Coordinates of C-alpha atoms and ligand atoms in Angstrom, one line a residue:
M219 CA -40.4 27.1 9.0
S220 CA -38.1 23.5 8.6
R221 CA -36.0 22.4 11.6
R222 CA -32.2 23.0 11.7
F223 CA -30.3 19.5 11.6
V224 CA -29.2 19.0 15.3
A225 CA -26.6 16.8 15.3
P226 CA -27.1 14.0 17.9
T227 CA -23.3 14.0 18.9
K228 CA -20.6 16.4 18.8
E229 CA -18.2 13.4 17.7
P230 CA -16.5 14.2 14.6
I231 CA -18.2 14.1 11.8
V232 CA -15.5 11.6 10.0
T233 CA -16.3 9.2 12.9
R234 CA -20.0 9.4 13.3
P235 CA -21.9 6.3 12.3
D236 CA -25.0 7.9 11.1
R237 CA -23.1 9.9 8.5
I238 CA -22.5 9.0 4.8
V239 CA -18.9 10.3 4.5
T240 CA -17.3 10.5 1.2
I241 CA -12.8 10.3 1.3
E242 CA -13.1 14.2 -0.4
R243 CA -15.3 15.2 3.0
H244 CA -12.5 12.9 5.1
V245 CA -10.1 14.5 3.5
L246 CA -11.1 18.0 3.9
N247 CA -11.8 17.4 7.4
M248 CA -8.6 16.1 8.2
Q249 CA -7.2 19.0 6.6
L250 CA -9.1 21.4 8.6
Q251 CA -7.4 20.1 11.7
H252 CA -4.0 21.4 10.2
P253 CA -4.8 25.5 9.8
E254 CA -1.2 26.0 8.3
A255 CA -2.1 23.6 5.2
R256 CA -2.5 25.1 1.6
G257 CA -4.6 22.1 0.4
D258 CA -2.1 20.6 -1.8
L259 CA -1.8 17.2 -0.1
S260 CA -5.7 17.0 -0.4
K261 CA -5.6 17.7 -3.6
L262 CA -2.8 14.8 -4.0
L263 CA -5.5 12.8 -2.1
Y264 CA -8.4 13.7 -4.0
D265 CA -6.5 12.4 -7.3
I266 CA -5.4 9.1 -6.0
A267 CA -9.4 8.5 -5.4
L268 CA -10.0 9.8 -9.0
T269 CA -7.2 7.0 -10.2
G270 CA -8.8 4.8 -8.3
K271 CA -12.2 5.0 -9.8
L272 CA -10.5 5.3 -13.1
I273 CA -8.9 2.1 -12.8
S274 CA -11.6 0.2 -10.9
R275 CA -13.8 0.7 -14.1
E276 CA -11.3 -1.3 -16.2
V277 CA -10.2 -3.7 -14.2
N278 CA -14.0 -4.6 -13.2
K279 CA -14.7 -4.8 -17.0
A280 CA -11.5 -6.3 -17.9
G281 CA -13.6 -9.8 -18.4
L282 CA -15.4 -8.4 -21.1
V283 CA -13.2 -6.3 -22.9
D284 CA -10.3 -7.2 -24.8
I285 CA -8.1 -5.5 -22.7
L286 CA -6.3 -8.6 -21.1
G287 CA -3.5 -10.2 -22.5
E288 CA 0.0 -9.0 -23.0
T289 CA 1.4 -5.9 -24.7
G290 CA 4.5 -7.8 -25.3
T291 CA 6.7 -5.6 -23.8
V292 CA 8.8 -6.3 -20.3
N293 CA 9.1 -3.9 -17.3
V294 CA 12.5 -3.3 -15.3
H295 CA 11.9 -6.0 -13.6
G296 CA 12.0 -8.6 -16.4
E297 CA 8.1 -8.9 -16.3
Q298 CA 5.8 -9.3 -19.1
V299 CA 3.3 -6.3 -18.7
Q300 CA 0.0 -6.7 -18.9
K301 CA -2.3 -4.6 -20.6
L302 CA -4.1 -3.1 -17.7
D303 CA -0.7 -2.5 -16.1
E304 CA 0.3 0.2 -18.8
F305 CA -3.6 1.7 -18.5
A306 CA -3.0 1.9 -14.5
N307 CA 0.4 3.2 -15.2
Q308 CA -0.7 5.8 -17.9
C309 CA -3.7 7.0 -15.7
F310 CA -1.3 7.6 -12.7
M311 CA 1.2 9.4 -15.1
R312 CA -1.6 11.6 -16.8
T313 CA -3.5 12.7 -13.4
F314 CA -0.4 13.4 -11.4
E315 CA 1.7 15.4 -14.1
R316 CA -1.2 17.8 -14.4
G317 CA -1.8 18.6 -10.8
G318 CA 0.8 20.9 -10.3
Q319 CA 1.8 19.4 -6.5
L320 CA 4.6 17.1 -7.6
C321 CA 8.3 17.9 -8.6
V322 CA 9.0 14.2 -9.6
M323 CA 7.2 10.7 -9.7
A324 CA 8.3 7.1 -9.8
S325 CA 6.7 4.3 -11.2
E326 CA 7.4 0.1 -11.0
E327 CA 6.5 0.3 -14.9
E328 CA 9.3 3.1 -15.2
D329 CA 12.9 2.2 -15.2
D330 CA 13.8 5.5 -14.5
P331 CA 12.3 8.5 -12.9
I332 CA 9.0 10.4 -14.1
R333 CA 9.9 14.2 -15.2
I334 CA 6.6 16.6 -15.2
P335 CA 6.6 17.6 -18.5
E336 CA 8.1 21.3 -19.1
D337 CA 5.1 22.9 -19.5
L338 CA 3.2 21.9 -16.8
D339 CA 3.9 23.4 -12.8
V340 CA 5.8 21.4 -10.3
G341 CA 4.9 21.5 -7.0
G342 CA 6.1 20.3 -3.1
Y343 CA 5.4 16.7 -3.0
V344 CA 6.9 13.4 -4.6
L345 CA 4.7 10.5 -5.6
L346 CA 5.7 6.7 -5.9
F347 CA 3.7 4.0 -7.0
D348 CA 2.9 0.3 -8.2
P349 CA 0.0 1.2 -10.3
L350 CA -1.2 -1.9 -10.8
D351 CA 0.6 -4.7 -8.5
G352 CA -0.3 -8.3 -8.2
S353 CA -1.2 -7.9 -12.1
S354 CA 0.2 -11.2 -13.2
N355 CA -3.0 -12.4 -11.3
I356 CA -5.2 -10.5 -13.4
D357 CA -6.4 -13.5 -16.1
A358 CA -7.4 -15.5 -12.9
N359 CA -9.9 -12.6 -11.6
V360 CA -7.8 -12.5 -8.5
S361 CA -7.8 -9.4 -6.5
V362 CA -5.4 -6.7 -7.6
G363 CA -4.4 -3.3 -6.1
S364 CA -2.7 0.1 -6.5
I365 CA 0.0 0.9 -3.8
W366 CA 1.2 4.6 -3.4
S367 CA 3.7 6.7 -1.1
I368 CA 3.8 10.3 -0.8
Y369 CA 6.7 12.6 0.6
R370 CA 7.4 16.2 0.7
R371 CA 10.2 17.0 -1.1
V372 CA 13.9 17.6 -0.2
T373 CA 15.1 19.6 -2.9
P374 CA 14.5 23.3 -2.7
S375 CA 13.2 24.1 -6.2
G376 CA 12.8 23.0 -10.1
H377 CA 12.2 19.8 -11.3
G378 CA 12.6 16.8 -8.7
T379 CA 15.4 14.4 -8.4
L380 CA 16.4 10.9 -6.8
K381 CA 17.3 12.8 -3.9
D382 CA 13.9 13.5 -3.4
L383 CA 12.8 10.1 -4.3
L384 CA 14.9 8.1 -2.4
Q385 CA 13.7 9.3 1.2
R386 CA 13.5 6.8 4.1
G387 CA 9.5 5.4 4.8
C388 CA 9.4 6.9 8.0
E389 CA 9.4 10.5 6.0
Q390 CA 6.0 9.8 4.2
V391 CA 3.6 12.2 5.0
A392 CA 0.7 9.8 3.1
A393 CA 0.3 6.3 2.1
G394 CA -2.0 3.7 1.1
Y395 CA -3.6 1.5 -1.4
V396 CA -6.8 0.7 -3.6
A397 CA -7.8 -2.9 -3.3
Y398 CA -9.7 -4.2 -6.6
G399 CA -11.4 -7.1 -5.1
S400 CA -15.1 -8.2 -4.3
S401 CA -15.4 -4.5 -3.9
T402 CA -13.2 -1.5 -4.3
M403 CA -11.6 -0.3 -1.5
L404 CA -9.2 2.4 -0.8
V405 CA -7.4 2.5 2.6
Y406 CA -5.0 5.7 3.3
S407 CA -3.4 7.4 6.2
T408 CA -1.6 10.6 6.7
G409 CA -0.1 9.7 9.9
A410 CA -3.2 9.9 12.2
G411 CA -4.5 6.4 11.8
V412 CA -6.1 4.4 9.0
S413 CA -9.2 5.0 7.2
G414 CA -10.8 2.8 4.5
F415 CA -13.7 3.5 1.9
T416 CA -15.4 1.5 -0.4
L417 CA -16.6 2.5 -3.7
D418 CA -20.3 2.6 -4.3
P419 CA -19.8 2.5 -8.2
G420 CA -23.6 3.3 -8.6
I421 CA -22.8 6.9 -7.7
G422 CA -18.6 6.6 -8.3
E423 CA -18.2 7.9 -4.6
F424 CA -15.9 5.9 -2.0
L425 CA -17.7 6.0 1.0
L426 CA -15.9 5.7 4.6
S427 CA -16.8 2.1 5.7
H428 CA -13.9 1.6 7.9
P429 CA -13.7 5.0 10.3
R430 CA -10.3 3.2 12.2
I431 CA -8.7 0.5 11.4
E432 CA -6.8 -1.4 14.1
I433 CA -4.9 -4.3 13.5
P434 CA -5.2 -7.0 16.2
K435 CA -1.9 -7.4 18.3
K436 CA -1.6 -11.3 17.5
G437 CA -3.3 -13.3 14.8
K438 CA -4.0 -16.8 13.8
I439 CA -2.7 -16.6 10.1
Y440 CA 0.7 -16.9 8.2
S441 CA 0.8 -16.1 4.5
C442 CA 4.3 -16.7 2.5
N443 CA 4.9 -18.9 -0.7
E444 CA 5.4 -21.8 0.8
G445 CA 7.0 -23.1 -2.9
Y446 CA 10.0 -21.3 -2.0
R447 CA 10.5 -23.6 1.4
N448 CA 13.3 -25.2 0.1
L449 CA 14.9 -21.8 -0.8
F450 CA 14.0 -20.3 2.6
F451 CA 17.0 -19.7 5.0
D452 CA 17.0 -22.2 7.9
S453 CA 15.8 -19.4 10.4
T454 CA 12.9 -18.9 8.2
R455 CA 12.0 -22.3 7.8
R456 CA 11.8 -23.0 11.3
F457 CA 9.9 -19.8 12.1
V458 CA 7.3 -21.7 9.5
E459 CA 7.5 -24.8 11.1
Y460 CA 7.1 -23.2 14.7
L461 CA 3.7 -21.8 13.4
Q462 CA 2.5 -25.2 12.3
E463 CA 3.1 -26.8 15.4
V464 CA 0.2 -27.9 17.3
D465 CA 0.0 -26.1 20.6
P466 CA -3.5 -25.1 21.5
D467 CA -2.2 -22.8 24.5
S468 CA -0.7 -20.4 22.0
G469 CA -2.9 -20.6 18.9
R470 CA -0.9 -22.6 17.1
P471 CA -1.5 -24.4 14.2
Y472 CA -1.7 -21.0 12.4
S473 CA -3.9 -21.2 9.3
G474 CA -1.7 -20.4 6.1
R475 CA -3.5 -18.2 3.4
Y476 CA -1.4 -16.8 0.2
I477 CA -3.0 -14.9 -2.4
G478 CA 0.3 -13.8 -4.4
S479 CA -1.0 -10.4 -4.5
M480 CA 0.1 -8.4 -1.8
V481 CA -2.4 -6.0 -1.8
A482 CA -4.8 -8.4 -1.1
D483 CA -2.6 -10.5 1.5
V484 CA -1.7 -7.4 3.3
H485 CA -5.2 -6.0 3.5
R486 CA -6.4 -9.3 4.8
T487 CA -3.7 -9.2 7.5
L488 CA -4.7 -5.9 8.5
M489 CA -8.3 -7.0 8.6
Y490 CA -8.0 -10.1 10.6
G491 CA -4.6 -9.8 12.0
G492 CA -1.5 -12.3 11.3
I493 CA 1.4 -11.9 9.2
F494 CA 2.2 -11.5 5.6
M495 CA 5.8 -12.1 4.6
Y496 CA 8.1 -12.2 1.5
P497 CA 11.6 -13.4 3.1
A498 CA 15.2 -13.8 1.5
T499 CA 15.7 -16.7 0.1
Q500 CA 18.9 -18.3 -1.2
K501 CA 17.7 -17.4 -4.8
A502 CA 16.8 -14.1 -3.8
P503 CA 18.7 -12.7 -1.1
S504 CA 17.2 -9.3 -0.9
G505 CA 13.3 -11.0 -1.4
K506 CA 11.1 -9.8 -4.2
L507 CA 9.2 -6.9 -3.0
R508 CA 10.5 -3.2 -3.7
L509 CA 11.2 -0.9 -1.1
M510 CA 10.1 2.1 -2.2
Y511 CA 6.2 1.9 -3.9
E512 CA 5.4 -1.5 -1.9
A513 CA 7.1 -2.2 1.9
N514 CA 7.3 1.4 2.4
P515 CA 3.8 2.2 2.0
M516 CA 2.2 -0.8 3.1
G517 CA 4.7 -0.9 6.2
Y518 CA 3.2 2.7 6.9
I519 CA -0.4 1.8 6.9
I520 CA 0.5 -1.6 8.8
E521 CA 2.2 0.8 11.5
Q522 CA -0.5 3.1 11.9
A523 CA -2.9 0.2 12.3
G524 CA -0.7 -0.8 15.6
G525 CA 1.4 -3.2 13.7
M526 CA 4.7 -3.7 12.8
A527 CA 6.6 -3.9 9.3
S528 CA 10.4 -5.3 9.5
T529 CA 13.2 -6.8 7.1
G530 CA 13.3 -9.7 9.8
K531 CA 16.3 -7.3 11.2
E532 CA 15.5 -3.7 11.2
R533 CA 12.3 -1.5 11.0
I534 CA 11.4 -1.3 7.3
L535 CA 10.3 2.5 7.5
D536 CA 14.3 3.3 9.0
L537 CA 15.7 2.1 5.8
Q538 CA 17.9 4.6 3.6
P539 CA 16.8 3.7 0.2
T540 CA 20.1 3.6 -2.3
E541 CA 18.2 2.7 -5.4
L542 CA 14.7 3.4 -7.0
H543 CA 13.5 -0.4 -7.6
Q544 CA 15.4 -2.0 -4.7
R545 CA 13.9 -4.8 -3.1
V546 CA 13.9 -5.9 0.6
P547 CA 12.7 -8.9 2.8
L548 CA 9.5 -8.0 4.5
Y549 CA 7.4 -9.6 7.1
M550 CA 4.5 -7.2 8.2
G551 CA 1.3 -7.5 10.3
S552 CA 0.5 -8.2 14.1
E553 CA 3.1 -7.0 16.7
E554 CA 3.0 -9.9 18.3
D555 CA 3.7 -12.1 15.2
V556 CA 6.2 -9.8 13.7
K557 CA 8.4 -9.6 17.0
L558 CA 8.5 -13.5 16.7
A559 CA 9.7 -13.5 13.5
I560 CA 12.5 -11.3 14.3
E561 CA 13.3 -13.7 16.9
F562 CA 13.8 -16.3 14.7
E563 CA 15.3 -14.4 12.1
T564 CA 17.7 -12.9 14.6
G565 CA 18.7 -16.1 16.0
L566 CA 17.2 -15.5 19.3
R567 CA 15.5 -18.8 18.9
Ligands
P6P614 P1 5.6 -14.9 -6.1 C1 2.8 -10.0 -7.5 O1 3.8 -10.4 -8.6 C2 3.8 -9.4 -6.1 O2 4.7 -8.5 -6.7 C3 3.0 -9.3 -5.0 O3 1.8 -8.5 -5.6 C4 3.0 -10.4 -4.2 O4 3.1 -10.5 -3.1 C5 4.2 -11.0 -4.9 O5 4.5 -10.9 -6.0 C6 4.1 -12.8 -5.1 O6 5.3 -13.1 -5.6 O7 6.6 -15.1 -6.0 O8 4.8 -15.7 -4.8 O9 4.8 -14.9 -6.9

């Protein structure tokens, strides 16, 4: 008679190092901790994983198939839309419009809110996404990523509106990203810490590889585009110069690392510590990165991992959005490093 498997420990399955945990199993275990949950958020997260697999497959063969090059169209920000951008955008829209969990969506690639087709069901959640962030790097085979943010709707019923979309980042119920790099990683949080999954393309599963990601309280890496140094405001320039001073007792000089792809730069910051910053400049007083589908979801992940995400003056997740594609200066990463940046940007240093 076969012996029943006796678990070697009562540790929850999602953190037991001796088990292979798929993201679907992880999501289900998280749901089971909320008896009131009906499973709609779980279905959304399953579809995030599906979308990540579909986009990963295309990104990883981009060099082989004539999918590179540009569609010749331009998005709302005046940027050339790469074919992979459009493929990723369509992947998100087609996957999520059919699920029945959303009342409205918004994409970096779409000027206006994305309405759920009339013949399909609407639900109680809202999704905002950047389908393929960093896409200007695709032709150079640099890591790119998808960023997504999920809220509960605030309007009572029917199709969602801008009011459902323009919520503060602290109201997010889930957020995360898929990094298409040396491996494809899905990193997400539903408010109880950050978990990372690595795609095994051989079986098409995201497997739990980083059960609980926590960012170091202080790092040794700063990340910004120093090509704009002469456009930085004085406070920003002085902060960067401070990090570059030689003072071994305080761990300076920091190393400079900048990939130019937000998902890659933030993922490195999450894993190693330090600070990623895209500050306001004299040319772009609101910075470049978008609040709703870049700063808020990445800031949520960084905070859930024990870090901080600030505009240099206030918490990003406290900002009340006014426009769908609004930009925001951002400093995110290790708590001590972001606090130091705030001291410079608020004139305390
Ligand atoms: P810059 C990519 O185009 C992107 O939106 C982010 O992924 C990245 O962090 C930033 O812009 C890079 O901008 O001005 O340094 O090229």
